[in-house]
Every structure is written in C-alpha cells, then in structure tokens.
Short mmCIF file of C-alpha atoms in Angstrom, two decimals:
data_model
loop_
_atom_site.label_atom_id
_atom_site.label_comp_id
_atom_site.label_asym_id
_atom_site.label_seq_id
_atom_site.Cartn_x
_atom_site.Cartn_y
_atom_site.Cartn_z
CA UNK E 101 0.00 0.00 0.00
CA UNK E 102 1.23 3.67 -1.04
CA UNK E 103 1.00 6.49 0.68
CA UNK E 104 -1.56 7.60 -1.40
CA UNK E 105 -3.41 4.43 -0.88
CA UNK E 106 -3.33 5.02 3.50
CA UNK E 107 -4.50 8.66 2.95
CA UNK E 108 -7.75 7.61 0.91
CA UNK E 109 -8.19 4.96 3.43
CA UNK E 110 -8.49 7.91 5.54
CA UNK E 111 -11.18 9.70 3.43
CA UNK E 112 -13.23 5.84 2.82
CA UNK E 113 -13.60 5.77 6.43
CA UNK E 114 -15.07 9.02 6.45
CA UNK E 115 -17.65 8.30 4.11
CA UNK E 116 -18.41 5.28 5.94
CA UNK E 117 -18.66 7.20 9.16
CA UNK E 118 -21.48 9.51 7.40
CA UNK E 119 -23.23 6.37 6.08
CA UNK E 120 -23.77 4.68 9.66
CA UNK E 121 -24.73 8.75 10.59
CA UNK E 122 -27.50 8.32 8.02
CA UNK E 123 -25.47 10.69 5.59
CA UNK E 124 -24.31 10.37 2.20
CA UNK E 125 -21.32 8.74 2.07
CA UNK E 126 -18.75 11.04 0.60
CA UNK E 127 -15.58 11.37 3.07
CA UNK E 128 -12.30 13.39 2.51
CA UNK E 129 -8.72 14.00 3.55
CA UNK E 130 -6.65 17.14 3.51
CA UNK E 131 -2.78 16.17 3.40
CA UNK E 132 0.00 19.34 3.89
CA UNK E 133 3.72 17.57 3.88
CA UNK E 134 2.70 14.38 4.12
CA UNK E 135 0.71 14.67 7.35
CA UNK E 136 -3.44 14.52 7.42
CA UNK E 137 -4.38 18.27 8.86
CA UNK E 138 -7.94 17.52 8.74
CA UNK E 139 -10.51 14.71 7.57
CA UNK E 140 -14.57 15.74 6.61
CA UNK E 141 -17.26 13.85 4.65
CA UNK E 142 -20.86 15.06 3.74
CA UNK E 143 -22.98 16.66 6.60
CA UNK E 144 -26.17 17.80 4.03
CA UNK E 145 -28.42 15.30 6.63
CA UNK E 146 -26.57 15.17 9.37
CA UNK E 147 -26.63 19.14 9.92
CA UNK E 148 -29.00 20.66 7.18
CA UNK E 149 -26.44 22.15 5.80
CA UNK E 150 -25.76 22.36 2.09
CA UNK E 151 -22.37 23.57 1.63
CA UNK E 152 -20.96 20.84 3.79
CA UNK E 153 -19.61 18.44 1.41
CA UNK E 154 -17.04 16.29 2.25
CA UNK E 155 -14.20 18.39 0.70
CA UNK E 156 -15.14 21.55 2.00
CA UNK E 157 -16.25 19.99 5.50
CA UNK E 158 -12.44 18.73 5.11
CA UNK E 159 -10.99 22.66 4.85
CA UNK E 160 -13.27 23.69 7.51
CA UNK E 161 -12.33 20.96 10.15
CA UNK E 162 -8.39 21.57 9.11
CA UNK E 163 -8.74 25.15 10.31
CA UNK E 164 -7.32 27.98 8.71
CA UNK E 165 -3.96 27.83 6.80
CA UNK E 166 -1.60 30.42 4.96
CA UNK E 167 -1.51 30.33 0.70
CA UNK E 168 1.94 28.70 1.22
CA UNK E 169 0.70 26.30 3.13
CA UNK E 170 -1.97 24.95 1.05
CA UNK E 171 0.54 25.00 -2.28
CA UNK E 172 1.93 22.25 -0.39
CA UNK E 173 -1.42 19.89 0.06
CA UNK E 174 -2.77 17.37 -1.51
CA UNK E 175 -6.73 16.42 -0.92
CA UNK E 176 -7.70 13.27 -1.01
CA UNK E 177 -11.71 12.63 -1.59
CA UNK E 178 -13.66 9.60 -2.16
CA UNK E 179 -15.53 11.08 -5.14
CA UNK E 180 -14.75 13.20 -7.90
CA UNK E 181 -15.26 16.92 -6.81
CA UNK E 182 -18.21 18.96 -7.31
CA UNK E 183 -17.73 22.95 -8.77
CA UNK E 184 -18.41 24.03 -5.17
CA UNK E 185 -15.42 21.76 -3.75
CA UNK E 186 -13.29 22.17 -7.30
CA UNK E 187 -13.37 25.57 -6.82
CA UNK E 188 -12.37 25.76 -3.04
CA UNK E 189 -9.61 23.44 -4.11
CA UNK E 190 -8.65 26.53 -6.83
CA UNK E 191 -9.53 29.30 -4.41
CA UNK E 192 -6.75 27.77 -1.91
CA UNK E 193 -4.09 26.66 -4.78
CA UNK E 194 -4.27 23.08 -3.36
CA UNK E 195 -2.36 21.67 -6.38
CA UNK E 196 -3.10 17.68 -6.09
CA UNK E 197 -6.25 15.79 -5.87
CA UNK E 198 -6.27 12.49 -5.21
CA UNK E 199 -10.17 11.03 -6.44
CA UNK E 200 -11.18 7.53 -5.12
CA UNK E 201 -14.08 6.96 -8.27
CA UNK E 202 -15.86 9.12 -10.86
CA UNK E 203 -18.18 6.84 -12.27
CA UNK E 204 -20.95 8.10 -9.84
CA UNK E 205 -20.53 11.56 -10.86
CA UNK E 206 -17.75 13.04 -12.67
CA UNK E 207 -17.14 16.71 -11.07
CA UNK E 208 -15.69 19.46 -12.61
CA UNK E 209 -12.36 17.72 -13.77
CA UNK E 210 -11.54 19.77 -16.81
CA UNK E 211 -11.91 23.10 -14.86
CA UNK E 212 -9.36 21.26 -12.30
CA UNK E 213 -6.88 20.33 -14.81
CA UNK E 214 -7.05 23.48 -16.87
CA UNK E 215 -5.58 25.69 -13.93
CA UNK E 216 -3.01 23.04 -13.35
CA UNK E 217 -4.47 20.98 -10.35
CA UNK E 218 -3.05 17.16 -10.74
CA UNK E 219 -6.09 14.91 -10.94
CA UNK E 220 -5.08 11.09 -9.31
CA UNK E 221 -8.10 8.83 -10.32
CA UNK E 222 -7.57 6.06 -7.55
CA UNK E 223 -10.75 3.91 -9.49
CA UNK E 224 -11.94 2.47 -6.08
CA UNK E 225 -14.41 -0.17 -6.34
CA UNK E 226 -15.18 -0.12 -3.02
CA UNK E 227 -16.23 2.89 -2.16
CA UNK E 228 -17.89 3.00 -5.76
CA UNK E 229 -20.22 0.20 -5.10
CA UNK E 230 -21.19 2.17 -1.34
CA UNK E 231 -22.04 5.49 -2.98
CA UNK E 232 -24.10 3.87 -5.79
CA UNK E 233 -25.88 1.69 -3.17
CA UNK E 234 -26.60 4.87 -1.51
CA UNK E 235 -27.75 6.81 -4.72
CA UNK E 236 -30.26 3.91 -5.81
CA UNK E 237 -31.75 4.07 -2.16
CA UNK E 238 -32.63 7.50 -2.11
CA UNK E 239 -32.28 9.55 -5.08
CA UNK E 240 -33.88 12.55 -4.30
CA UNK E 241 -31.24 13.11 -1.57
CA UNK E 242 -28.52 12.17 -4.19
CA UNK E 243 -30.30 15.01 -6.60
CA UNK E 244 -30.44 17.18 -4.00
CA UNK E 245 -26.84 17.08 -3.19
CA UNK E 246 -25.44 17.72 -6.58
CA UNK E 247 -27.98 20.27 -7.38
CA UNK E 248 -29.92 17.82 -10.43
CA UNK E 249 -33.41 18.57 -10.78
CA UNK E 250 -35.74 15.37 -9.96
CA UNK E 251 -36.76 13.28 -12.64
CA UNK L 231 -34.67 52.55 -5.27
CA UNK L 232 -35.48 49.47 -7.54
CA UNK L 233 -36.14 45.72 -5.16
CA UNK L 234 -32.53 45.02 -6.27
CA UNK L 235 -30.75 47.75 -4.40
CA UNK L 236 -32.95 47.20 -1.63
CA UNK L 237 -31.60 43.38 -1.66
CA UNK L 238 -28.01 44.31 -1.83
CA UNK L 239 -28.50 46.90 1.06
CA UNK L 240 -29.19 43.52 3.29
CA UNK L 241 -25.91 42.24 2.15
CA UNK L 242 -23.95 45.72 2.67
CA UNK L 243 -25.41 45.67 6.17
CA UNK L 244 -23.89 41.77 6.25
CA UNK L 245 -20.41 43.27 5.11
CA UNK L 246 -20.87 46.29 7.86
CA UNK L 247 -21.91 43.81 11.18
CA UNK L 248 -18.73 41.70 10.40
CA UNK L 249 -16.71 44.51 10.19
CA UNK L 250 -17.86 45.46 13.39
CA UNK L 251 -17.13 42.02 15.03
CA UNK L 252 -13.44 42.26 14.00
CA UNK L 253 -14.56 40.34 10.37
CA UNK L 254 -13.26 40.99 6.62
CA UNK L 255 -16.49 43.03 5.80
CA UNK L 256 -18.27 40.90 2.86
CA UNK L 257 -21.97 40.21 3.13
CA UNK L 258 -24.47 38.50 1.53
CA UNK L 259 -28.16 37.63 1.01
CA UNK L 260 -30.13 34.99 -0.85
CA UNK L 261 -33.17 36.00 -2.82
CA UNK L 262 -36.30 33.44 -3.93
CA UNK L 263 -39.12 34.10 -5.12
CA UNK L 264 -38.85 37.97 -4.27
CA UNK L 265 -38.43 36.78 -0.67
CA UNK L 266 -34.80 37.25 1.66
CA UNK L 267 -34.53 33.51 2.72
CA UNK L 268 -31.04 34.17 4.24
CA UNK L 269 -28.18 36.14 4.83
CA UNK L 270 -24.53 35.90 5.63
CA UNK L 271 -21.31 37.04 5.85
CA UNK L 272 -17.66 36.19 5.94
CA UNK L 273 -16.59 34.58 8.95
CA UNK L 274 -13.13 33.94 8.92
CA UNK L 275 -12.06 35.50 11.90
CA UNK L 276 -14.89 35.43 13.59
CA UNK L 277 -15.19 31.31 13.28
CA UNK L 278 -11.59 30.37 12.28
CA UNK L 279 -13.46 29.35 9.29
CA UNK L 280 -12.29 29.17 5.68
CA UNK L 281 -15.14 27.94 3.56
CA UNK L 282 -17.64 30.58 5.54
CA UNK L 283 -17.22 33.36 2.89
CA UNK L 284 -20.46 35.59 2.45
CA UNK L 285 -22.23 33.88 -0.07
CA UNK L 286 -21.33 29.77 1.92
CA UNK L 287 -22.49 31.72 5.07
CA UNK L 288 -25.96 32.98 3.23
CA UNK L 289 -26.31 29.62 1.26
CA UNK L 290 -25.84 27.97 4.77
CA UNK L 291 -28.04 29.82 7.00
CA UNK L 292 -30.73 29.98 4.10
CA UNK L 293 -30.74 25.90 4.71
CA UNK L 294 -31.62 23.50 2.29
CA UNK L 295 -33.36 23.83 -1.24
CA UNK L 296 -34.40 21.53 -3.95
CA UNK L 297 -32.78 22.57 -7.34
CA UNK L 298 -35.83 23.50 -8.66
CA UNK L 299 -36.02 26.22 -5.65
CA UNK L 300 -32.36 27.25 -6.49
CA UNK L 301 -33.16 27.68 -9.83
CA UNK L 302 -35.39 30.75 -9.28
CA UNK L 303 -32.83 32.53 -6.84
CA UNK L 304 -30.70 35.61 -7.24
CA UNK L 305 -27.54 35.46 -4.93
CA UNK L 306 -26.58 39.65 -3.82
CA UNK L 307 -23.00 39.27 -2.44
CA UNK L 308 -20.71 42.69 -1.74
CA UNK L 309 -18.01 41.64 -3.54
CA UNK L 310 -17.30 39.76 -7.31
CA UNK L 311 -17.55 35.56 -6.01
CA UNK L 312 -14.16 33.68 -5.86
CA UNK L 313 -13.91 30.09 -7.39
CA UNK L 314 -15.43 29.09 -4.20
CA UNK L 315 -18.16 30.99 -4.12
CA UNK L 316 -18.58 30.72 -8.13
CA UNK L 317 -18.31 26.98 -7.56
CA UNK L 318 -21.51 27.05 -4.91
CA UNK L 319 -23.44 29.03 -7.51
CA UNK L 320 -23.13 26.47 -9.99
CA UNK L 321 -23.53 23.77 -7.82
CA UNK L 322 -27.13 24.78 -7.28
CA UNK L 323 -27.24 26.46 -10.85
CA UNK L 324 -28.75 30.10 -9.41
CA UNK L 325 -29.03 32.04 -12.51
CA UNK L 326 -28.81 35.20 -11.14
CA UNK L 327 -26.04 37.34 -9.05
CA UNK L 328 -25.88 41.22 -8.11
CA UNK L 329 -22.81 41.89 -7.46
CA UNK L 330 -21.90 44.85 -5.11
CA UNK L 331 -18.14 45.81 -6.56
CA UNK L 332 -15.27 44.32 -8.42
CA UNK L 333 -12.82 46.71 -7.99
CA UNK L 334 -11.12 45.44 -4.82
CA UNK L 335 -11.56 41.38 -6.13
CA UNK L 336 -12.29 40.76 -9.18
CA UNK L 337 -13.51 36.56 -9.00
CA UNK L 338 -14.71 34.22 -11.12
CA UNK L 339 -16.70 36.24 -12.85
CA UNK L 340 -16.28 34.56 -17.00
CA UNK L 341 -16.83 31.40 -15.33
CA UNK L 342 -19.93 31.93 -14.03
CA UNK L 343 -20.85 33.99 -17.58
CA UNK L 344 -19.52 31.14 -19.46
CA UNK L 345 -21.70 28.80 -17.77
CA UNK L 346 -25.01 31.09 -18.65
CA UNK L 347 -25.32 32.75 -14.93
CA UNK L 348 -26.59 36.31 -15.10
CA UNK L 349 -24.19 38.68 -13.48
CA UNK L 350 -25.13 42.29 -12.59
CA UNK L 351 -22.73 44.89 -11.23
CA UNK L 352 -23.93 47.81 -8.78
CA UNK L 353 -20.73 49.31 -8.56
CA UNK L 354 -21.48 49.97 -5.09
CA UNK L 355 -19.14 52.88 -3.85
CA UNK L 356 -19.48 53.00 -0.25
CA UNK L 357 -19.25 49.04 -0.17
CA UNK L 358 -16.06 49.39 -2.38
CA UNK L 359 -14.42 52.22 0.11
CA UNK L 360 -15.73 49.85 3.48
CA UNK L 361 -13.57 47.00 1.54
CA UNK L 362 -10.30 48.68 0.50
CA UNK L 363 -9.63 50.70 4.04
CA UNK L 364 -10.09 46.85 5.19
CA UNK L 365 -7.60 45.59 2.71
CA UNK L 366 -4.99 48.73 3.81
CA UNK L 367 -5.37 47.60 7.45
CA UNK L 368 -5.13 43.88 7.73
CA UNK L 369 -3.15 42.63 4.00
CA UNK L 370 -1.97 39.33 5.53
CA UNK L 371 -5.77 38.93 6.52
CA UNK L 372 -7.26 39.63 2.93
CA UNK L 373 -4.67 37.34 1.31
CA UNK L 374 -5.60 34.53 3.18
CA UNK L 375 -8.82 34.81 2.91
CA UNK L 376 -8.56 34.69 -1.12
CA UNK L 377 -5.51 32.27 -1.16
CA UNK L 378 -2.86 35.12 -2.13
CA UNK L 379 0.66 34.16 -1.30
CA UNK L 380 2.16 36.92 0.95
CA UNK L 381 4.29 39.71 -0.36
#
C-alpha cells in the first residue's frame, strides 16, 4: 500500500462514518507535507447544511492555513469533486487531488486540470459500489446534493 | 430605489456587522421568489473558518433547497464571487447574481458567464471604500482569505 493508498483509506472511512450517521457517504482527507491536517465527509443530513460536502467539510475541520501552506497539500476525496469543492480546491491553490471513483458523478475535472491541479483517479471499487448503493436508495437526496433537478 | 438595491442593502449591512465584530467586511443575502430567505457574511475571523465566505455563510443559514427552488434565486453578495463561491453558484445552478463591486476582487466572474449565470454589477461605492480601508489595514488577513501568497 502507497501512501496515497493510507491517505484515501483515511477519506473511505469518512464516508463510511457519514453512512452509519445516516449521511451520504462522501468522506475526505486534507494532506500538507505528508501529514493529514484535517478529515470531513458530507454533513447535508446530518446538519441541514448544504455547503458541507465532504471536501469543504475537510478545509473547515483543518482550520485555517496560509496560501503557502496549502501549495503544499494534496486532498484526497472519495468522489470526484463537485464545482463548489473544485473551486475551493482553486480558491486555496491546493495543487493535487487524489479522487477515489468518478463513475458516480464526474465533477468538474476539466476546470481542475485546466488551472493546473493534478487529478489522481484512484478507481476504487469499493467505495464506488457504497455510494451507488446509496444513490439507488434514495435519489432525491442524491439530486439534492449535486444540485440535479428530480426526474 | 429598484427591489434590487434594496436586496443588496441587506448584504452591505452583512459586510458592515462583520466589520464590526473584527470580520473581513463581505456580506451577503439569498433571494427566492422575491423573498430574503437568508443572509450571511464572511466569517473567517470570527469562526476560524475558511469555507464561511459571504455567499457559503448565506447559502448555509438559508438551509436546504431543492434545485428546482435554487433555480429561481438571485444570490446579492458585496463583492465579485471567488472560485469558491462561483463553484456554490453552480452547484445549485442560481441564474442570477448582483454583485456589489469588483474593484477590490475581481472573482470568477467569465466562469460563471460562461456557464449562462446572469451577473449584474452595482458598482457599489461605499461598499467598495468599506472593503479597500479593510484591505490597507489587515493585508496578511485579505490574502488569506482569497488564497494570495504573501508579499
């Protein structure tokens, strides 16, 4: 196992933490020189709150760092991020994202990429198959999250 | 004094009640249906906080929306929306922001054009003036808060 590998491990127990919470199960890990500063996952349910995905729940629980600081971070999520999370990775210059699946929902990648962020698509099957057991449970949660209108 | 100024006045007296609490002075308020359904403002200082920027703060306190609800909102924030903020607003697709100035911060504002989202500018001078005697005082404050490396 790579140290990339025991830092998503991180973030997959996150998610599972928000599943047992009755949450969506989205967890996240932020990493500054080679040391995890902070850990989140999705607290829409758990809190009401909507801009409390697990990336930004991440930044929030890590407290409050310098620019230079977060140059030197990586964040480590179990999904691929939304534009809300994509663009608190760019608003910080948080240069490395490591992405456990985006078959579920593929974020906003190319806006990620295009301002130089390094994308790390870990393609974990686990925590693939936990999301998408999640999604086909309640779907209107699932929309509600990503901001889809119901069908 | 057209329903949009009056709407921005609620976030100017956002940016002006963190300023007095020792805050970066940014405010907020979101706007459905004709109807305030809640306000914010940075919180930085005030929580240690680094994803509670005006328009997370409002979007937050409002509490949550379906996307259909989102879709008929207008987001009034002081200043022009960083990636963050831009990121939230897509999330959710609101169509619509008033935007107090742009002078001091100029965000993501082609993003949020390129991706169809109405943008009007007020030009707010009073808002701009409260901002940039901010940014004199505390620098080190105002580039953290938009992920500026340090002089």
């Amino acid at each position: 196992m790579n140290y990339d590998q025991i830092y998503l491990q991180a973030a997959i127990a996150q998610a599972k933490k928000s599943l047992r919470e009755g949450g969506i199960p989205i967890g996240a890990a932020l990493v500054i020189d080679n040391t995890i500063v902070g850990l989140g996952h999705n607290r829409r349910v758990q809190q009401d709150d909507p801009i409390l995905h697990a990336e930004t729940d991440c930044i929030r629980n890590a407290g409050r760092f310098t620019a230079a600081e977060y140059r030197r971070a990586t964040m480590f999520t179990t999904l691929s991020p939304c534009a809300m999370c994509s663009g608190t990775i760019l608003l910080y210059g948080i240069p490395r994202v490591v992405i456990g699946e985006n078959t579920n929902f593929r974020g906003s990648e190319d806006l990620l990429s295009s301002n130089g962020v390094e994308l790390v698509l870990a393609n974990n099957q686990e925590i693939e198959e936990v999301l998408r057991d999640f999604i086909q449970a309640r779907p209107e949660l699932w929309h509600e999250d990503i901001g889809v209108l119901d069908a």
